[in-house]
Amino acid sequence: MTGKSVPVVVLAGGMAKPEVQAAGWPALRALAPVAGRPMVAWVLDALRAANGVREIVVVGPDELSAVIGDAALLPVGEGMWDNIAAGLRHFPDERVLLSSSDVPLLTPAAVDDVIGRGMEIDADFVYPIIRKEQNEAQCPGLSRTYGTLVEGTFTGGNLILVHSTRLLASDELIRKALAARKKPLELARLINLRLVLKVMLKRARISELETQVTRVLGATARALETTYAEIGADLDSPEETPIIEGLMAKRRG
């Protein structure tokens, strides 16, 4: 740890898909039940117990007020970036940790690892990655999306350390990137096609992806490899809840 602490913005405005609601989940994903508690409550427990966390705000609807304790609640916006931007504006010119609300296995040690080592990196956007071997050993049974690079096969984490003002300065670029994610031709103009081909052939390097993300975001981006697989263990459906609860029980011994 660097001895510095950062504020955290928890993104908790995501809604469950209709088919997931039909399977028994509440409309607001953050309130999905895990081991007798709303999913977001487990995330907040880990954040509050972390040495590197100074303050917590939650971006989400009013119905969360009953479960977030002393964390401040910011109103939800129209889309993901609007919610992120609202949280970042709350902490101008600071390094801020962004957290999703769907990682109930999160631990204080994992939070402190990202904050402590991330603060030592001179970047506006620090994104944790976890090796497939680590993820499968620590979180068996959970489905994840992986990408294979020269350095290995990785999945992404759900904690991101960012510089608030510098990322907000890239508002227009970020909105264009998000708008293009479902439009192949527009996305192709944003992403280097040669790099896309290298990714498909599993020949791309982490440094190449960092360079490209930096260009697209207009903010310096770096990857941070971590061994804390719980950062990537997001809960997407009721079917995986028993797996998460089993891992929780195993952790308690």
mmCIF file of C-alpha atoms in Angstrom:
data_model
loop_
_atom_site.group_PDB
_atom_site.id
_atom_site.type_symbol
_atom_site.label_atom_id
_atom_site.label_comp_id
_atom_site.label_asym_id
_atom_site.label_seq_id
_atom_site.Cartn_x
_atom_site.Cartn_y
_atom_site.Cartn_z
ATOM 1 C CA MET A 1 0.000 0.000 0.000
ATOM 2 C CA THR A 2 1.096 3.573 -0.681
ATOM 3 C CA GLY A 3 -0.566 4.887 2.468
ATOM 4 C CA LYS A 4 -3.005 6.892 0.347
ATOM 5 C CA SER A 5 -6.733 6.315 0.343
ATOM 6 C CA VAL A 6 -9.218 6.955 -2.445
ATOM 7 C CA PRO A 7 -12.972 7.443 -2.761
ATOM 8 C CA VAL A 8 -15.063 4.728 -4.380
ATOM 9 C CA VAL A 9 -17.988 5.020 -6.777
ATOM 10 C CA VAL A 10 -20.217 1.934 -6.781
ATOM 11 C CA LEU A 11 -22.291 1.573 -9.946
ATOM 12 C CA ALA A 12 -25.613 0.060 -8.884
ATOM 13 C CA GLY A 13 -28.164 1.207 -11.427
ATOM 14 C CA GLY A 14 -28.111 -1.829 -13.724
ATOM 15 C CA MET A 15 -31.405 -3.580 -14.396
ATOM 16 C CA ALA A 16 -31.803 -7.350 -14.784
ATOM 17 C CA LYS A 17 -32.858 -8.664 -18.166
ATOM 18 C CA PRO A 18 -36.534 -9.712 -18.437
ATOM 19 C CA GLU A 19 -35.651 -13.399 -18.644
ATOM 20 C CA VAL A 20 -33.521 -13.084 -15.498
ATOM 21 C CA GLN A 21 -36.365 -11.340 -13.681
ATOM 22 C CA ALA A 22 -38.661 -14.129 -14.809
ATOM 23 C CA ALA A 23 -36.255 -16.572 -13.150
ATOM 24 C CA GLY A 24 -36.767 -14.860 -9.799
ATOM 25 C CA TRP A 25 -34.385 -11.915 -9.595
ATOM 26 C CA PRO A 26 -35.520 -8.389 -8.686
ATOM 27 C CA ALA A 27 -35.532 -5.764 -11.430
ATOM 28 C CA LEU A 28 -32.543 -3.973 -9.857
ATOM 29 C CA ARG A 29 -29.525 -6.296 -10.097
ATOM 30 C CA ALA A 30 -27.804 -4.783 -7.061
ATOM 31 C CA LEU A 31 -30.639 -6.106 -4.889
ATOM 32 C CA ALA A 32 -30.341 -9.710 -6.093
ATOM 33 C CA PRO A 33 -30.284 -11.986 -3.010
ATOM 34 C CA VAL A 34 -27.001 -13.701 -2.126
ATOM 35 C CA ALA A 35 -26.700 -15.659 1.125
ATOM 36 C CA GLY A 36 -29.654 -13.820 2.605
ATOM 37 C CA ARG A 37 -28.544 -10.289 1.725
ATOM 38 C CA PRO A 38 -28.712 -7.956 -1.278
ATOM 39 C CA MET A 39 -25.691 -8.468 -3.518
ATOM 40 C CA VAL A 40 -24.526 -4.859 -3.174
ATOM 41 C CA ALA A 41 -24.344 -5.222 0.625
ATOM 42 C CA TRP A 42 -21.495 -7.742 0.296
ATOM 43 C CA VAL A 43 -19.616 -5.379 -2.006
ATOM 44 C CA LEU A 44 -20.034 -2.479 0.409
ATOM 45 C CA ASP A 45 -18.816 -4.625 3.319
ATOM 46 C CA ALA A 46 -15.555 -5.347 1.492
ATOM 47 C CA LEU A 47 -15.056 -1.716 0.501
ATOM 48 C CA ARG A 48 -15.680 -0.423 4.016
ATOM 49 C CA ALA A 49 -13.176 -2.895 5.477
ATOM 50 C CA ALA A 50 -10.440 -1.968 2.983
ATOM 51 C CA ASN A 51 -7.621 0.228 4.290
ATOM 52 C CA GLY A 52 -7.390 2.147 1.033
ATOM 53 C CA VAL A 53 -11.001 3.327 0.875
ATOM 54 C CA ARG A 54 -11.754 6.800 2.213
ATOM 55 C CA GLU A 55 -15.352 7.408 1.153
ATOM 56 C CA ILE A 56 -18.081 5.556 -0.749
ATOM 57 C CA VAL A 57 -20.831 6.860 -2.986
ATOM 58 C CA VAL A 58 -23.381 4.668 -4.744
ATOM 59 C CA VAL A 59 -24.985 5.607 -8.062
ATOM 60 C CA GLY A 60 -28.448 4.096 -8.266
ATOM 61 C CA PRO A 61 -32.195 4.541 -7.686
ATOM 62 C CA ASP A 62 -33.797 5.606 -4.406
ATOM 63 C CA GLU A 63 -34.767 2.054 -3.471
ATOM 64 C CA LEU A 64 -31.118 1.404 -2.615
ATOM 65 C CA SER A 65 -31.159 3.883 0.271
ATOM 66 C CA ALA A 66 -32.405 1.225 2.688
ATOM 67 C CA VAL A 67 -29.457 -1.105 2.073
ATOM 68 C CA ILE A 68 -26.368 1.085 1.553
ATOM 69 C CA GLY A 69 -25.975 2.381 5.107
ATOM 70 C CA ASP A 70 -23.844 5.521 5.418
ATOM 71 C CA ALA A 71 -22.791 5.605 1.775
ATOM 72 C CA ALA A 72 -24.046 8.625 -0.170
ATOM 73 C CA LEU A 73 -26.562 7.920 -2.937
ATOM 74 C CA LEU A 74 -26.323 9.704 -6.290
ATOM 75 C CA PRO A 75 -29.219 9.560 -8.776
ATOM 76 C CA VAL A 76 -28.948 7.161 -11.681
ATOM 77 C CA GLY A 77 -28.521 8.569 -15.198
ATOM 78 C CA GLU A 78 -29.575 7.462 -18.658
ATOM 79 C CA GLY A 79 -26.636 5.140 -19.330
ATOM 80 C CA MET A 80 -23.491 3.595 -17.872
ATOM 81 C CA TRP A 81 -21.205 6.495 -18.751
ATOM 82 C CA ASP A 82 -23.696 9.013 -17.314
ATOM 83 C CA ASN A 83 -23.575 7.084 -14.030
ATOM 84 C CA ILE A 84 -19.786 6.913 -14.060
ATOM 85 C CA ALA A 85 -19.507 10.600 -14.895
ATOM 86 C CA ALA A 86 -21.872 11.536 -12.051
ATOM 87 C CA GLY A 87 -19.667 9.688 -9.589
ATOM 88 C CA LEU A 88 -16.456 11.184 -10.979
ATOM 89 C CA ARG A 89 -17.837 14.729 -10.818
ATOM 90 C CA HIS A 90 -18.449 14.103 -7.110
ATOM 91 C CA PHE A 91 -14.662 13.756 -6.648
ATOM 92 C CA PRO A 92 -12.943 16.310 -8.917
ATOM 93 C CA ASP A 93 -9.232 15.962 -9.698
ATOM 94 C CA GLU A 94 -8.778 12.738 -7.711
ATOM 95 C CA ARG A 95 -7.913 9.120 -8.270
ATOM 96 C CA VAL A 96 -11.211 7.274 -7.855
ATOM 97 C CA LEU A 97 -11.989 3.570 -7.681
ATOM 98 C CA LEU A 98 -14.964 2.475 -9.787
ATOM 99 C CA SER A 99 -16.689 -0.690 -8.600
ATOM 100 C CA SER A 100 -19.591 -2.680 -9.945
ATOM 101 C CA SER A 101 -22.258 -3.819 -7.487
ATOM 102 C CA ASP A 102 -22.310 -7.457 -8.643
ATOM 103 C CA VAL A 103 -19.101 -8.909 -7.165
ATOM 104 C CA PRO A 104 -20.308 -10.369 -3.838
ATOM 105 C CA LEU A 105 -17.086 -12.357 -3.340
ATOM 106 C CA LEU A 106 -15.049 -9.135 -3.193
ATOM 107 C CA THR A 107 -12.581 -8.941 -0.286
ATOM 108 C CA PRO A 108 -10.809 -6.009 1.408
ATOM 109 C CA ALA A 109 -7.461 -7.526 0.406
ATOM 110 C CA ALA A 110 -8.457 -7.486 -3.265
ATOM 111 C CA VAL A 111 -9.597 -3.862 -3.009
ATOM 112 C CA ASP A 112 -6.352 -2.816 -1.321
ATOM 113 C CA ASP A 113 -4.296 -4.665 -3.913
ATOM 114 C CA VAL A 114 -5.860 -2.702 -6.777
ATOM 115 C CA ILE A 115 -5.653 0.614 -4.945
ATOM 116 C CA GLY A 116 -2.160 0.127 -3.547
ATOM 117 C CA ARG A 117 -0.449 -1.068 -6.727
ATOM 118 C CA GLY A 118 -2.684 0.979 -9.006
ATOM 119 C CA MET A 119 -1.747 4.228 -7.275
ATOM 120 C CA GLU A 120 1.883 3.515 -8.115
ATOM 121 C CA ILE A 121 1.093 3.480 -11.836
ATOM 122 C CA ASP A 122 1.178 6.820 -13.650
ATOM 123 C CA ALA A 123 -2.053 6.349 -15.618
ATOM 124 C CA ASP A 124 -5.530 7.805 -15.880
ATOM 125 C CA PHE A 125 -7.207 4.411 -16.280
ATOM 126 C CA VAL A 126 -5.908 1.289 -14.498
ATOM 127 C CA TYR A 127 -7.741 -1.913 -15.361
ATOM 128 C CA PRO A 128 -7.152 -5.173 -13.434
ATOM 129 C CA ILE A 129 -6.788 -8.432 -15.333
ATOM 130 C CA ILE A 130 -6.763 -11.985 -13.960
ATOM 131 C CA ARG A 131 -5.163 -15.060 -15.498
ATOM 132 C CA LYS A 132 -7.531 -17.846 -16.454
ATOM 133 C CA GLU A 133 -5.610 -20.303 -14.282
ATOM 134 C CA GLN A 134 -6.070 -18.110 -11.221
ATOM 135 C CA ASN A 135 -9.749 -17.552 -11.914
ATOM 136 C CA GLU A 136 -10.568 -21.224 -12.436
ATOM 137 C CA ALA A 137 -8.610 -22.260 -9.347
ATOM 138 C CA GLN A 138 -10.197 -19.679 -7.035
ATOM 139 C CA CYS A 139 -13.693 -19.403 -8.525
ATOM 140 C CA PRO A 140 -14.468 -22.803 -10.060
ATOM 141 C CA GLY A 141 -17.797 -23.170 -11.808
ATOM 142 C CA LEU A 142 -18.321 -19.507 -12.669
ATOM 143 C CA SER A 143 -18.471 -18.687 -16.362
ATOM 144 C CA ARG A 144 -16.172 -15.903 -17.562
ATOM 145 C CA THR A 145 -15.181 -14.346 -20.875
ATOM 146 C CA TYR A 146 -11.479 -14.722 -21.634
ATOM 147 C CA GLY A 147 -9.071 -13.228 -24.112
ATOM 148 C CA THR A 148 -5.773 -14.818 -25.090
ATOM 149 C CA LEU A 149 -2.735 -12.585 -25.568
ATOM 150 C CA VAL A 150 0.960 -13.287 -25.985
ATOM 151 C CA GLU A 151 1.385 -13.089 -22.197
ATOM 152 C CA GLY A 152 -1.427 -15.537 -21.428
ATOM 153 C CA THR A 153 -5.217 -15.899 -21.217
ATOM 154 C CA PHE A 154 -7.002 -13.303 -19.083
ATOM 155 C CA THR A 155 -10.379 -12.085 -17.889
ATOM 156 C CA GLY A 156 -11.150 -8.554 -16.738
ATOM 157 C CA GLY A 157 -11.907 -7.234 -13.279
ATOM 158 C CA ASN A 158 -14.780 -5.161 -11.923
ATOM 159 C CA LEU A 159 -12.672 -2.563 -10.125
ATOM 160 C CA ILE A 160 -11.097 0.244 -12.155
ATOM 161 C CA LEU A 161 -8.855 2.990 -10.781
ATOM 162 C CA VAL A 162 -9.255 6.243 -12.726
ATOM 163 C CA HIS A 163 -8.335 9.909 -12.532
ATOM 164 C CA SER A 164 -11.687 11.683 -12.373
ATOM 165 C CA THR A 165 -10.947 14.963 -14.135
ATOM 166 C CA ARG A 166 -8.763 13.470 -16.860
ATOM 167 C CA LEU A 167 -11.328 10.813 -17.700
ATOM 168 C CA LEU A 168 -14.164 13.349 -17.719
ATOM 169 C CA ALA A 169 -12.144 15.417 -20.186
ATOM 170 C CA SER A 170 -12.522 12.489 -22.618
ATOM 171 C CA ASP A 171 -16.322 12.560 -22.393
ATOM 172 C CA GLU A 172 -16.882 12.931 -26.149
ATOM 173 C CA LEU A 173 -14.416 10.174 -27.082
ATOM 174 C CA ILE A 174 -15.875 7.787 -24.520
ATOM 175 C CA ARG A 175 -19.433 8.421 -25.708
ATOM 176 C CA LYS A 176 -18.365 7.734 -29.302
ATOM 177 C CA ALA A 177 -16.678 4.482 -28.270
ATOM 178 C CA LEU A 178 -19.728 3.310 -26.316
ATOM 179 C CA ALA A 179 -22.080 4.267 -29.141
ATOM 180 C CA ALA A 180 -19.941 2.350 -31.640
ATOM 181 C CA ARG A 181 -19.723 -0.887 -29.669
ATOM 182 C CA LYS A 182 -22.697 -2.385 -31.544
ATOM 183 C CA LYS A 183 -21.882 -0.793 -34.919
ATOM 184 C CA PRO A 184 -19.068 -2.755 -36.581
ATOM 185 C CA LEU A 185 -18.116 -0.140 -39.183
ATOM 186 C CA GLU A 186 -17.917 2.698 -36.668
ATOM 187 C CA LEU A 187 -16.053 0.472 -34.226
ATOM 188 C CA ALA A 188 -13.588 -0.448 -36.956
ATOM 189 C CA ARG A 189 -12.749 3.227 -37.417
ATOM 190 C CA LEU A 190 -12.007 3.560 -33.715
ATOM 191 C CA ILE A 191 -10.000 0.342 -33.369
ATOM 192 C CA ASN A 192 -6.837 -0.493 -35.253
ATOM 193 C CA LEU A 193 -7.850 -3.332 -37.600
ATOM 194 C CA ARG A 194 -4.341 -4.764 -37.583
ATOM 195 C CA LEU A 195 -4.544 -5.035 -33.799
ATOM 196 C CA VAL A 196 -7.991 -6.638 -34.023
ATOM 197 C CA LEU A 197 -6.515 -9.288 -36.315
ATOM 198 C CA LYS A 198 -3.627 -9.867 -33.903
ATOM 199 C CA VAL A 199 -6.109 -10.286 -31.040
ATOM 200 C CA MET A 200 -8.082 -12.824 -33.087
ATOM 201 C CA LEU A 201 -4.870 -14.709 -33.840
ATOM 202 C CA LYS A 202 -3.811 -14.484 -30.155
ATOM 203 C CA ARG A 203 -0.680 -12.555 -31.107
ATOM 204 C CA ALA A 204 -1.438 -9.209 -29.465
ATOM 205 C CA ARG A 205 0.504 -7.976 -26.459
ATOM 206 C CA ILE A 206 -0.825 -6.198 -23.384
ATOM 207 C CA SER A 207 1.257 -3.130 -24.253
ATOM 208 C CA GLU A 208 -0.399 -2.907 -27.678
ATOM 209 C CA LEU A 209 -3.863 -2.982 -26.144
ATOM 210 C CA GLU A 210 -2.827 -0.334 -23.608
ATOM 211 C CA THR A 211 -1.677 1.923 -26.434
ATOM 212 C CA GLN A 212 -4.904 1.460 -28.363
ATOM 213 C CA VAL A 213 -7.193 1.999 -25.375
ATOM 214 C CA THR A 214 -5.194 5.131 -24.547
ATOM 215 C CA ARG A 215 -5.868 6.429 -28.067
ATOM 216 C CA VAL A 216 -9.580 5.591 -27.985
ATOM 217 C CA LEU A 217 -10.165 7.010 -24.502
ATOM 218 C CA GLY A 218 -7.910 10.019 -24.843
ATOM 219 C CA ALA A 219 -6.565 9.069 -21.398
ATOM 220 C CA THR A 220 -3.536 6.983 -20.425
ATOM 221 C CA ALA A 221 -4.576 3.365 -19.868
ATOM 222 C CA ARG A 222 -2.609 0.572 -18.204
ATOM 223 C CA ALA A 223 -3.411 -3.024 -17.251
ATOM 224 C CA LEU A 224 -2.769 -4.325 -13.739
ATOM 225 C CA GLU A 225 -2.426 -8.079 -13.354
ATOM 226 C CA THR A 226 -3.831 -9.299 -10.032
ATOM 227 C CA THR A 227 -4.117 -12.702 -8.410
ATOM 228 C CA TYR A 228 -7.377 -11.806 -6.637
ATOM 229 C CA ALA A 229 -9.849 -13.637 -8.850
ATOM 230 C CA GLU A 230 -12.879 -12.433 -6.865
ATOM 231 C CA ILE A 231 -12.530 -9.083 -8.641
ATOM 232 C CA GLY A 232 -13.683 -10.764 -11.847
ATOM 233 C CA ALA A 233 -16.395 -12.964 -10.306
ATOM 234 C CA ASP A 234 -19.458 -10.943 -11.221
ATOM 235 C CA LEU A 235 -22.838 -12.591 -10.654
ATOM 236 C CA ASP A 236 -24.978 -12.375 -13.798
ATOM 237 C CA SER A 237 -27.807 -14.851 -13.221
ATOM 238 C CA PRO A 238 -29.692 -16.719 -10.495
ATOM 239 C CA GLU A 239 -28.240 -19.986 -11.757
ATOM 240 C CA GLU A 240 -24.787 -19.013 -10.516
ATOM 241 C CA THR A 241 -25.974 -17.855 -7.084
ATOM 242 C CA PRO A 242 -25.514 -21.318 -5.467
ATOM 243 C CA ILE A 243 -21.942 -21.398 -6.778
ATOM 244 C CA ILE A 244 -21.199 -17.990 -5.253
ATOM 245 C CA GLU A 245 -22.813 -18.993 -1.959
ATOM 246 C CA GLY A 246 -20.806 -22.222 -1.934
ATOM 247 C CA LEU A 247 -17.564 -20.258 -2.409
ATOM 248 C CA MET A 248 -18.614 -17.954 0.420
ATOM 249 C CA ALA A 249 -19.241 -20.897 2.731
ATOM 250 C CA LYS A 250 -15.893 -22.432 1.809
ATOM 251 C CA ARG A 251 -14.157 -19.148 2.573
ATOM 252 C CA ARG A 252 -15.753 -19.063 6.041
ATOM 253 C CA GLY A 253 -14.295 -22.514 6.598
#
